[in-house]
Coordinates of C-alpha atoms in Angstrom, one line a residue:
Chain A
M1 CA 0.0 0.0 0.0
M2 CA 1.2 3.5 -0.8
L3 CA 1.8 5.6 2.2
K4 CA 0.7 8.6 0.3
S5 CA -2.0 8.7 -2.3
K6 CA -1.1 9.4 -5.9
E7 CA -3.1 12.6 -5.7
S8 CA -1.0 14.0 -2.9
F9 CA 2.1 13.6 -5.1
F10 CA 0.3 15.5 -7.9
I11 CA -0.6 18.2 -5.4
D12 CA 3.0 18.5 -4.1
L13 CA 4.3 18.9 -7.7
S14 CA 1.6 21.3 -8.6
D15 CA 2.1 23.4 -5.5
A16 CA 5.9 23.5 -5.9
V17 CA 5.4 24.9 -9.5
V18 CA 2.9 27.5 -8.3
D19 CA 5.3 28.4 -5.4
M20 CA 8.1 28.9 -8.0
D21 CA 10.3 26.5 -6.1
E22 CA 12.7 24.5 -8.3
E23 CA 14.2 22.5 -5.5
R24 CA 10.9 21.4 -4.1
T25 CA 9.7 20.5 -7.6
V26 CA 12.7 18.2 -8.1
T27 CA 12.3 16.6 -4.6
A28 CA 8.6 16.1 -5.3
A29 CA 9.3 14.6 -8.7
N30 CA 11.8 12.1 -7.2
A31 CA 9.5 11.2 -4.4
A32 CA 6.7 10.5 -6.9
L33 CA 8.9 8.3 -9.0
E34 CA 10.1 6.4 -5.9
A35 CA 6.6 5.7 -4.9
G36 CA 5.8 4.3 -8.3
V37 CA 3.7 7.1 -9.7
D38 CA 3.6 7.1 -13.5
A39 CA 5.8 9.8 -14.9
Y40 CA 3.3 10.8 -17.5
D41 CA 0.6 11.3 -14.9
A42 CA 3.0 13.2 -12.7
I43 CA 3.7 15.6 -15.6
Q44 CA 0.1 16.0 -16.7
Q45 CA -1.6 16.1 -13.3
G46 CA 1.2 17.6 -11.3
L47 CA 3.5 19.9 -13.3
S48 CA 1.0 20.9 -16.0
D49 CA -1.6 21.5 -13.4
G50 CA 0.8 23.8 -11.6
M51 CA 1.5 25.7 -14.8
A52 CA -2.3 26.0 -15.5
R53 CA -2.8 27.4 -12.0
A54 CA 0.1 29.8 -12.5
G55 CA -1.6 30.8 -15.8
Q56 CA -4.8 31.4 -13.9
L57 CA -3.0 33.6 -11.3
F58 CA -1.5 35.5 -14.2
E59 CA -4.9 36.1 -15.7
E60 CA -6.2 37.3 -12.3
E61 CA -3.2 39.6 -12.1
E62 CA -1.8 37.9 -9.0
Y63 CA 1.2 36.8 -10.9
F64 CA 3.1 38.7 -13.5
I65 CA 5.9 37.8 -16.0
P66 CA 8.7 37.3 -13.4
E67 CA 6.5 34.9 -11.4
L68 CA 5.4 33.0 -14.4
L69 CA 9.0 32.6 -15.6
M70 CA 10.0 31.2 -12.3
C71 CA 7.0 28.8 -12.3
S72 CA 8.1 27.6 -15.7
D73 CA 11.7 27.1 -14.4
A74 CA 10.3 25.0 -11.6
M75 CA 8.2 23.1 -14.1
Y76 CA 11.2 22.4 -16.4
A77 CA 13.3 21.2 -13.4
G78 CA 10.6 18.7 -12.6
L79 CA 10.2 17.8 -16.2
D80 CA 14.0 17.0 -16.4
V81 CA 13.5 14.4 -13.6
L82 CA 10.3 12.9 -14.9
K83 CA 11.0 12.8 -18.7
P84 CA 13.5 9.9 -18.7
H85 CA 10.9 7.8 -17.0
L86 CA 8.1 8.3 -19.5
K87 CA 6.9 4.8 -20.8
Q88 CA 5.6 6.1 -24.0
V89 CA 5.4 9.6 -25.3
G90 CA 1.8 10.8 -25.0
E91 CA 0.1 11.5 -28.2
S92 CA 0.9 15.0 -29.4
R93 CA -2.1 17.3 -30.0
G94 CA -0.4 18.9 -33.0
T95 CA 2.6 20.8 -34.1
I96 CA 3.0 24.6 -33.6
V97 CA 5.6 26.8 -35.2
I98 CA 6.1 29.8 -33.0
G99 CA 8.2 33.0 -33.1
V100 CA 8.5 36.7 -32.8
I101 CA 8.1 38.5 -36.1
E102 CA 11.0 40.2 -37.8
G103 CA 12.1 43.5 -36.4
D104 CA 11.1 42.7 -32.8
T105 CA 13.4 41.2 -30.2
H106 CA 10.9 41.1 -27.4
D107 CA 10.3 37.4 -26.7
I108 CA 9.1 37.3 -23.1
G109 CA 5.5 36.8 -24.2
K110 CA 6.4 34.3 -26.9
N111 CA 8.3 32.2 -24.4
M112 CA 5.4 32.1 -22.1
V113 CA 3.1 31.0 -24.8
R114 CA 5.6 28.3 -25.9
I115 CA 5.7 26.9 -22.4
M116 CA 1.9 26.8 -22.2
F117 CA 1.7 25.1 -25.6
E118 CA 4.3 22.5 -24.4
T119 CA 2.5 21.8 -21.2
G120 CA -0.8 21.7 -23.1
G121 CA 0.6 18.7 -25.1
F122 CA 1.7 20.3 -28.4
K123 CA 5.0 19.8 -30.2
V124 CA 6.5 23.2 -30.5
I125 CA 9.1 24.4 -32.9
D126 CA 10.4 27.7 -31.6
L127 CA 12.1 29.9 -34.2
G128 CA 13.1 32.5 -31.6
R129 CA 12.8 36.3 -32.1
D130 CA 13.3 38.6 -35.1
V131 CA 12.1 35.9 -37.5
P132 CA 11.5 36.8 -41.2
P133 CA 7.9 35.9 -42.4
Q134 CA 9.2 33.4 -45.0
R135 CA 11.0 31.3 -42.4
F136 CA 7.7 30.7 -40.6
V137 CA 6.1 29.5 -43.8
D138 CA 9.1 27.3 -44.8
T139 CA 9.4 25.7 -41.4
A140 CA 5.6 25.1 -41.2
R141 CA 5.7 23.4 -44.6
E142 CA 8.7 21.2 -43.7
S143 CA 7.4 20.2 -40.3
K144 CA 3.8 19.7 -41.5
A145 CA 2.8 22.0 -38.7
D146 CA -0.9 22.5 -37.8
I147 CA -0.5 26.1 -36.5
I148 CA 1.8 29.1 -36.9
A149 CA 1.8 31.3 -33.8
L150 CA 3.1 34.8 -34.3
S151 CA 3.9 37.4 -31.6
T152 CA 5.0 41.0 -31.6
L153 CA 5.2 43.6 -28.9
M154 CA 5.7 46.5 -31.4
T155 CA 3.3 48.3 -33.6
T156 CA 6.1 48.8 -36.0
T157 CA 6.3 45.1 -36.9
M158 CA 2.7 44.2 -37.0
D159 CA 2.6 44.2 -40.8
G160 CA 4.9 41.1 -40.9
M161 CA 2.0 39.0 -39.5
G162 CA -0.1 39.8 -42.5
T163 CA 2.8 38.9 -44.7
V164 CA 2.9 35.4 -43.2
V165 CA -0.8 34.9 -44.0
K166 CA -0.2 36.2 -47.6
L167 CA 2.8 34.0 -48.1
L168 CA 0.8 30.9 -47.0
S169 CA -1.9 31.8 -49.5
E170 CA 0.6 32.4 -52.3
G171 CA 2.2 29.0 -51.6
N172 CA -1.2 27.4 -51.7
I173 CA -0.8 25.9 -48.2
R174 CA -3.1 28.3 -46.4
D175 CA -5.8 25.7 -45.9
G176 CA -3.8 23.2 -43.9
I177 CA -2.1 25.7 -41.6
K178 CA -3.9 27.8 -39.0
V179 CA -2.4 31.1 -38.0
M180 CA -2.8 32.6 -34.6
V181 CA -1.5 36.0 -33.4
G182 CA -0.9 37.8 -30.2
G183 CA 1.1 40.4 -28.4
G184 CA 0.8 43.9 -26.9
P185 CA -0.5 45.9 -29.8
I186 CA -2.5 43.1 -31.5
S187 CA -6.3 43.2 -31.3
P188 CA -9.0 40.7 -32.4
G189 CA -9.9 43.3 -35.1
F190 CA -6.3 43.3 -36.4
A191 CA -6.2 39.5 -36.4
K192 CA -9.3 39.4 -38.5
R193 CA -8.1 42.1 -40.9
I194 CA -4.9 40.2 -41.8
G195 CA -6.9 37.0 -42.1
A196 CA -5.6 35.1 -39.1
D197 CA -7.6 32.2 -37.7
G198 CA -7.1 33.0 -34.0
Y199 CA -6.2 35.6 -31.5
A200 CA -5.2 35.2 -27.9
V201 CA -4.9 37.9 -25.3
N202 CA -2.4 36.0 -23.2
A203 CA -0.5 32.7 -22.8
A204 CA -3.2 30.8 -20.9
E205 CA -5.8 31.8 -23.5
A206 CA -3.4 30.8 -26.3
V207 CA -3.6 27.2 -25.4
K208 CA -7.4 27.2 -25.5
V209 CA -7.3 28.9 -28.9
A210 CA -4.8 26.4 -30.2
L211 CA -6.9 23.5 -29.0
E212 CA -9.9 25.0 -30.7
L213 CA -8.0 25.5 -33.9
V214 CA -6.9 21.8 -34.1
G215 CA -10.4 20.7 -33.2
N216 CA -9.4 19.3 -29.9
A217 CA -11.0 21.7 -27.4
Chain B
M1 CA 1.2 85.2 -34.3
S2 CA 1.7 83.4 -31.1
S3 CA 3.9 85.2 -28.6
L4 CA 5.3 82.0 -27.0
S5 CA 8.2 80.3 -28.6
P6 CA 7.7 76.5 -28.8
K7 CA 10.5 76.1 -26.3
Q8 CA 8.9 78.5 -23.8
R9 CA 5.5 76.9 -24.3
L10 CA 6.8 73.4 -23.5
L11 CA 8.8 74.7 -20.5
D12 CA 5.8 76.7 -19.2
T13 CA 3.6 73.7 -19.6
L14 CA 6.0 71.5 -17.7
A15 CA 6.2 74.2 -15.0
K16 CA 2.3 74.1 -14.8
K17 CA 2.0 77.7 -16.0
R18 CA -0.9 78.7 -18.2
V19 CA -0.2 78.6 -21.9
D20 CA -2.2 79.6 -25.0
R21 CA -2.5 76.0 -26.3
P22 CA -0.8 72.6 -25.8
P23 CA 2.6 71.9 -27.4
V24 CA 2.6 69.1 -30.0
I25 CA 5.8 67.1 -29.8
C26 CA 7.5 63.9 -30.6
T27 CA 10.4 63.2 -28.2
G28 CA 12.8 61.1 -30.1
G29 CA 14.3 57.9 -28.7
M30 CA 11.6 55.3 -28.5
M31 CA 9.1 57.8 -29.8
N32 CA 11.0 59.2 -32.8
A33 CA 9.6 60.4 -36.0
A34 CA 12.4 59.3 -38.3
I35 CA 9.9 57.9 -40.8
V36 CA 10.8 56.7 -44.3
D37 CA 8.7 59.5 -45.8
V38 CA 10.9 62.2 -44.3
M39 CA 14.2 60.4 -45.1
T40 CA 13.4 59.8 -48.7
R41 CA 12.4 63.4 -49.2
S42 CA 15.5 64.8 -47.5
G43 CA 18.1 62.2 -48.4
H44 CA 19.4 62.2 -44.8
T45 CA 18.9 58.6 -43.9
L46 CA 19.2 55.9 -41.3
P47 CA 21.1 53.9 -40.2
E48 CA 23.9 56.4 -41.1
A49 CA 22.3 59.1 -38.9
H50 CA 22.7 56.9 -35.8
F51 CA 26.4 57.2 -35.9
E52 CA 27.5 60.7 -36.7
A53 CA 26.7 64.1 -35.1
G54 CA 26.3 66.0 -38.4
R55 CA 24.0 63.5 -40.0
M56 CA 22.0 63.0 -36.8
A57 CA 21.5 66.8 -36.5
E58 CA 20.5 67.0 -40.2
L59 CA 17.9 64.3 -39.9
A60 CA 16.5 65.7 -36.6
G61 CA 16.2 69.1 -38.3
D62 CA 14.4 67.5 -41.3
I63 CA 11.9 65.7 -39.0
H64 CA 11.1 68.9 -37.2
S65 CA 10.6 70.9 -40.4
E66 CA 8.7 68.2 -42.3
T67 CA 6.4 67.0 -39.5
G68 CA 5.6 70.3 -37.7
F69 CA 6.4 68.8 -34.3
E70 CA 7.4 71.6 -32.0
N71 CA 10.6 70.2 -30.8
I72 CA 13.9 68.6 -31.8
G73 CA 14.3 65.0 -30.6
I74 CA 17.5 62.9 -30.5
P75 CA 18.7 60.1 -30.8
F76 CA 16.5 57.9 -33.0
C77 CA 16.9 54.7 -31.1
M78 CA 17.1 53.1 -27.7
T79 CA 20.5 51.4 -28.0
V80 CA 23.0 54.2 -27.3
E81 CA 23.0 53.3 -23.6
A82 CA 23.2 49.5 -24.1
E83 CA 26.0 49.9 -26.7
V84 CA 28.1 51.9 -24.2
L85 CA 27.4 49.4 -21.5
G86 CA 28.8 46.7 -23.8
S87 CA 25.9 44.8 -25.4
E88 CA 26.0 43.9 -29.1
I89 CA 23.8 46.1 -31.3
D90 CA 22.1 45.4 -34.6
F91 CA 21.9 48.9 -36.1
G92 CA 18.9 48.1 -38.4
T93 CA 18.1 49.7 -41.7
L94 CA 16.4 52.7 -43.2
A95 CA 13.0 51.4 -42.1
C96 CA 13.9 49.1 -39.2
E97 CA 15.1 50.6 -35.9
P98 CA 18.3 49.3 -34.1
K99 CA 17.9 46.6 -31.5
I100 CA 20.0 44.6 -29.0
A101 CA 21.5 41.7 -30.9
R102 CA 22.9 40.1 -27.7
E103 CA 23.0 41.2 -24.1
L104 CA 26.4 41.2 -22.5
F105 CA 25.7 39.3 -19.3
P106 CA 23.6 36.1 -18.6
S107 CA 22.8 37.2 -15.1
V108 CA 22.8 40.2 -12.8
K109 CA 25.3 38.4 -10.6
E110 CA 27.9 38.5 -13.4
V111 CA 27.7 42.2 -14.3
V112 CA 31.1 43.9 -14.2
F113 CA 30.8 47.5 -13.1
R114 CA 32.8 49.8 -15.2
N115 CA 34.0 53.4 -14.7
I116 CA 31.2 55.8 -15.6
P117 CA 33.3 58.8 -16.7
S118 CA 35.3 56.7 -19.1
M119 CA 32.1 55.1 -20.5
L120 CA 30.9 58.6 -21.3
Q121 CA 33.8 58.8 -23.8
S122 CA 32.7 55.7 -25.6
G123 CA 30.1 54.5 -28.1
R124 CA 28.0 57.2 -29.7
I125 CA 27.6 59.5 -26.7
S126 CA 29.9 62.2 -28.1
E127 CA 28.0 62.0 -31.5
V128 CA 24.7 62.5 -29.8
A129 CA 26.1 65.3 -27.7
G130 CA 27.6 66.9 -30.8
A131 CA 24.3 66.7 -32.6
A132 CA 22.6 68.4 -29.6
E133 CA 25.1 71.2 -29.7
R134 CA 24.5 71.8 -33.4
L135 CA 20.8 71.6 -33.0
G136 CA 20.7 74.0 -30.1
R137 CA 22.5 76.6 -32.2
L138 CA 20.4 76.1 -35.3
H139 CA 17.0 76.0 -33.5
P140 CA 17.2 78.2 -30.5
D141 CA 13.4 78.6 -30.2
Q142 CA 12.7 74.9 -30.3
P143 CA 12.9 72.7 -27.2
L144 CA 15.7 70.2 -27.6
I145 CA 14.6 66.9 -26.1
G146 CA 17.3 64.3 -25.2
S147 CA 15.8 60.8 -25.1
L148 CA 17.0 58.3 -22.6
T149 CA 16.2 54.6 -22.3
G150 CA 14.9 54.0 -18.8
P151 CA 16.8 52.1 -16.1
I152 CA 14.7 48.8 -16.2
S153 CA 14.9 48.6 -20.0
T154 CA 18.6 49.5 -20.0
A155 CA 19.3 46.8 -17.4
A156 CA 17.3 44.3 -19.4
S157 CA 19.5 45.3 -22.4
L158 CA 22.7 44.6 -20.5
V159 CA 21.5 41.3 -18.8
D160 CA 19.5 38.6 -20.7
P161 CA 16.0 39.9 -20.2
M162 CA 14.3 36.6 -19.2
Q163 CA 16.9 36.0 -16.6
F164 CA 16.8 39.6 -15.5
L165 CA 13.1 39.5 -14.8
K166 CA 13.4 36.3 -12.7
E167 CA 16.3 37.7 -10.8
L168 CA 14.3 40.8 -9.8
R169 CA 12.7 38.2 -7.4
K170 CA 15.4 35.7 -7.0
E171 CA 18.5 37.8 -6.8
R172 CA 17.2 41.0 -5.3
E173 CA 20.5 42.3 -3.9
S174 CA 22.4 41.9 -7.2
A175 CA 19.4 43.2 -9.2
H176 CA 19.4 46.4 -7.1
R177 CA 23.1 46.8 -7.5
V178 CA 22.9 46.5 -11.3
L179 CA 20.0 49.0 -11.4
E180 CA 22.0 51.4 -9.2
Y181 CA 24.9 51.2 -11.6
V182 CA 22.7 51.6 -14.7
S183 CA 20.9 54.5 -13.1
N184 CA 24.1 56.3 -12.3
F185 CA 25.3 55.8 -15.8
L186 CA 22.0 57.1 -17.2
I187 CA 22.2 60.2 -15.0
A188 CA 25.7 60.9 -16.2
F189 CA 24.6 60.5 -19.9
A190 CA 21.7 62.8 -19.3
H191 CA 24.0 65.4 -17.8
T192 CA 26.2 65.2 -20.9
L193 CA 23.1 65.9 -23.0
V194 CA 22.0 68.8 -20.8
D195 CA 25.6 70.3 -21.0
S196 CA 25.2 70.0 -24.8
G197 CA 22.1 72.0 -24.8
A198 CA 19.1 69.7 -24.1
T199 CA 16.1 71.6 -22.8
A200 CA 14.4 68.5 -21.4
I201 CA 15.0 64.8 -21.0
C202 CA 12.4 62.2 -21.9
I203 CA 12.7 58.7 -20.4
G204 CA 11.1 55.7 -22.2
D205 CA 11.2 52.5 -20.3
P206 CA 9.2 49.9 -22.2
T207 CA 10.2 47.0 -19.9
A208 CA 8.9 48.9 -16.9
T209 CA 5.2 48.2 -17.4
G210 CA 2.5 47.0 -15.0
E211 CA 1.8 44.1 -17.4
I212 CA 5.3 42.8 -17.2
L213 CA 6.4 43.6 -13.6
G214 CA 3.1 43.7 -11.7
P215 CA 2.5 46.4 -9.1
R216 CA 4.8 45.2 -6.4
M217 CA 7.9 45.0 -8.6
F218 CA 6.9 48.1 -10.4
D219 CA 7.1 49.9 -7.1
E220 CA 10.2 48.2 -5.8
Y221 CA 12.2 48.7 -9.0
A222 CA 10.6 50.9 -11.6
V223 CA 9.4 53.7 -9.3
T224 CA 12.7 53.6 -7.3
Y225 CA 15.1 53.8 -10.2
L226 CA 13.0 56.0 -12.4
N227 CA 12.8 58.5 -9.5
K228 CA 16.6 58.1 -8.9
V229 CA 17.2 59.0 -12.6
I230 CA 14.6 61.8 -12.6
D231 CA 16.1 63.3 -9.4
G232 CA 19.6 63.1 -10.9
I233 CA 18.4 64.9 -14.0
H234 CA 16.5 67.5 -12.1
A235 CA 19.8 68.3 -10.3
A236 CA 21.0 69.5 -13.8
G237 CA 18.1 71.9 -13.9
V238 CA 16.0 70.5 -16.7
P239 CA 12.5 69.0 -16.6
V240 CA 11.9 65.3 -17.2
L241 CA 9.1 63.6 -19.2
V242 CA 8.4 59.9 -18.6
H243 CA 6.6 57.6 -21.0
I244 CA 4.8 54.6 -19.5
C245 CA 4.0 51.8 -21.9
G246 CA 1.0 49.5 -21.8
E247 CA -2.4 49.6 -20.2
M248 CA -1.0 51.0 -16.9
K249 CA -4.0 49.5 -15.1
A250 CA -2.1 47.4 -12.7
V251 CA 0.2 50.2 -11.6
K252 CA -2.0 53.3 -11.9
P253 CA -1.8 54.3 -8.2
S254 CA 2.0 54.3 -8.5
I255 CA 2.1 56.8 -11.4
P256 CA 1.7 59.9 -9.1
L257 CA 4.7 58.7 -7.1
L258 CA 6.9 59.4 -10.1
H259 CA 8.8 62.7 -9.8
A260 CA 8.4 63.3 -13.5
D261 CA 7.2 66.7 -14.8
A262 CA 4.9 65.0 -17.3
I263 CA 3.6 61.5 -17.8
S264 CA 3.1 60.2 -21.3
T265 CA 0.9 57.1 -21.9
D266 CA 0.0 54.5 -24.4
A267 CA -3.2 54.8 -26.5
F268 CA -5.1 52.4 -24.2
V269 CA -5.1 54.9 -21.4
N270 CA -7.9 57.4 -21.1
L271 CA -5.9 60.5 -20.3
K272 CA -9.0 62.6 -19.6
L273 CA -10.0 60.2 -16.8
L274 CA -6.4 59.9 -15.6
K275 CA -6.3 63.7 -15.3
Q276 CA -9.6 63.7 -13.3
E277 CA -8.3 61.1 -11.0
Y278 CA -4.9 62.7 -10.4
P279 CA -5.3 66.4 -11.2
Q280 CA -1.7 67.0 -10.1
L281 CA -0.3 65.2 -13.2
T282 CA 0.8 66.9 -16.3
T283 CA -0.4 64.5 -19.0
M284 CA 1.1 63.9 -22.4
G285 CA -0.1 61.8 -25.3
N286 CA -1.7 59.8 -26.7
L287 CA -2.6 59.7 -30.3
S288 CA -2.8 56.1 -31.5
T289 CA 0.2 55.3 -33.6
I290 CA -2.0 52.7 -35.4
L291 CA -4.3 55.5 -36.4
L292 CA -1.4 57.6 -37.5
E293 CA 0.0 54.8 -39.6
S294 CA -3.4 54.2 -41.2
G295 CA -2.9 57.6 -42.7
N296 CA -6.4 59.0 -42.8
P297 CA -5.7 62.7 -42.1
E298 CA -9.4 63.4 -41.3
K299 CA -9.6 60.8 -38.5
V300 CA -6.2 61.8 -37.2
S301 CA -7.4 65.4 -37.0
R302 CA -10.6 64.5 -35.3
R303 CA -8.9 62.4 -32.7
T304 CA -6.3 65.2 -32.1
E305 CA -9.1 67.7 -31.6
T306 CA -10.6 65.4 -28.9
L307 CA -7.2 65.3 -27.1
V308 CA -7.0 69.1 -27.2
R309 CA -10.6 69.5 -26.0
D310 CA -9.9 67.1 -23.1
R311 CA -7.1 69.5 -22.1
I312 CA -4.4 67.0 -22.4
D313 CA -1.4 69.1 -21.5
I314 CA 1.0 68.0 -24.2
I315 CA -0.1 66.4 -27.5
S316 CA 2.1 63.6 -28.7
P317 CA 2.0 60.1 -30.4
A318 CA 1.1 57.4 -27.9
C319 CA 4.0 55.1 -28.7
G320 CA 6.8 54.4 -31.2
L321 CA 5.8 55.5 -34.7
S322 CA 5.8 53.0 -37.5
T323 CA 8.4 54.1 -40.0
A324 CA 5.7 53.7 -42.7
T325 CA 3.7 56.6 -41.2
T326 CA 3.3 59.4 -43.7
I327 CA 4.2 63.1 -43.3
A328 CA 0.6 63.9 -44.3
A329 CA -0.8 62.0 -41.3
I330 CA 1.6 63.6 -38.9
R331 CA 0.8 67.1 -40.4
A332 CA -2.9 66.5 -39.8
M333 CA -2.0 66.0 -36.1
T334 CA 0.4 68.9 -35.7
D335 CA -1.7 71.4 -37.8
T336 CA -4.8 70.6 -35.8
V337 CA -3.1 71.4 -32.5
K338 CA -1.7 74.6 -33.9
E339 CA -5.0 75.8 -35.2
A340 CA -6.8 75.0 -31.9

């Protein structure tokens, strides 16, 4: 008989992530493994749950970017412990190519969205910051991606998002690839104008939108 | 003809004296009007004008005469400070502004503190100062605004920004030390600009927003070091304008704590309501740069009229201008204020 229920290990992991505590997350991950908890469950119901709660606190303006970044560090520390013990890789919910549009080097928001996509079960290809529109299109084509996710924090670079949509149409691959956009100056109206399929106001929302776009909500 | 020179009108506004109408300005730095339309007309182009005093002065003069903004604003980027501090800069192109290619340090704990007086001799500081001297001579009636990148953004250009933001929580002592260092450097740079003829200094600090930092860290870091820099500049005898990016919602109660002589905000913020709530603030802003880029002069003019009617103290774009903005759109803004 387990001295502790599986659920209590999940709670320990989730709490350690929410509390931004890398060390405690690693300890909790090791404890869960020693007790025979399945690594996949520990990731999904422990670490991911913690990130989802952190995302919620972010939406409620309890947490801000520094807190969210520290939660994700804790989450990754736990992931490093648990990943080698995964029996089989859980089925991916789809592939997302993400990056910050050319001319902009602000990638804090994009990194948060990437983390939320990853914990949400997507395979993510991160092109980084200051990415030319053509590279998004080429990468999406080569990787047979389901979604291209574009971010910018600057009004001066918003046009590049429209360029990506245009390039997809010109390459006749627009139908197979959904485009979602976000970032400080982006509005739902702007997303619509450039012909994007989705808009998210923040990282937590981005996962929901992505799941809807791949028909997996 | 108006009796006030544009310089006097801005200084009087910042000193809370009554003026005939609000000044309409564009500060330079993050909010510069070095648009492609101006550069192709005059032939004085970026990126060249980032590097040399004569070219910088020529382009700043072109911007002033073509757009009708009632000031001179230099430099045209936010990378002068980071370059001097040692980070790697990508100087961009005609239409694309310079940016940080790589921050020098991976962590606040590893920042090496250098001698500030010797840093003032390096990078583009003497070119910006030289441009200021020329512009002051050529345009004695115009306020000459020196633009400064704020302490939080400058620190996040010296240290990897993701790491920096986490270390504001995790490594508070080192983070404070780095911000002290950066602030002292910024004050020294601002003094150089004032000695070269700057009438006022404008600080833009796009990393210091409520959305990124949250209210607690905004108070602990942004308010503390913005005020340190503002106080340091006040000691040189010139007023300081501060631009706050983003929605400002999370940090609104902290805004009156800033020692700035004017607060400029993004387009999201209702300046009329902000004025009602904090009558002591001198407000600046906030014509949507998206509206300006869309280029419809009539809409620009109508929106500008509203800002003037709402008694916004200084009329200005709400954020960084797209380099694709047209002179005609900006003229619609500046002419409307002048006719008011």
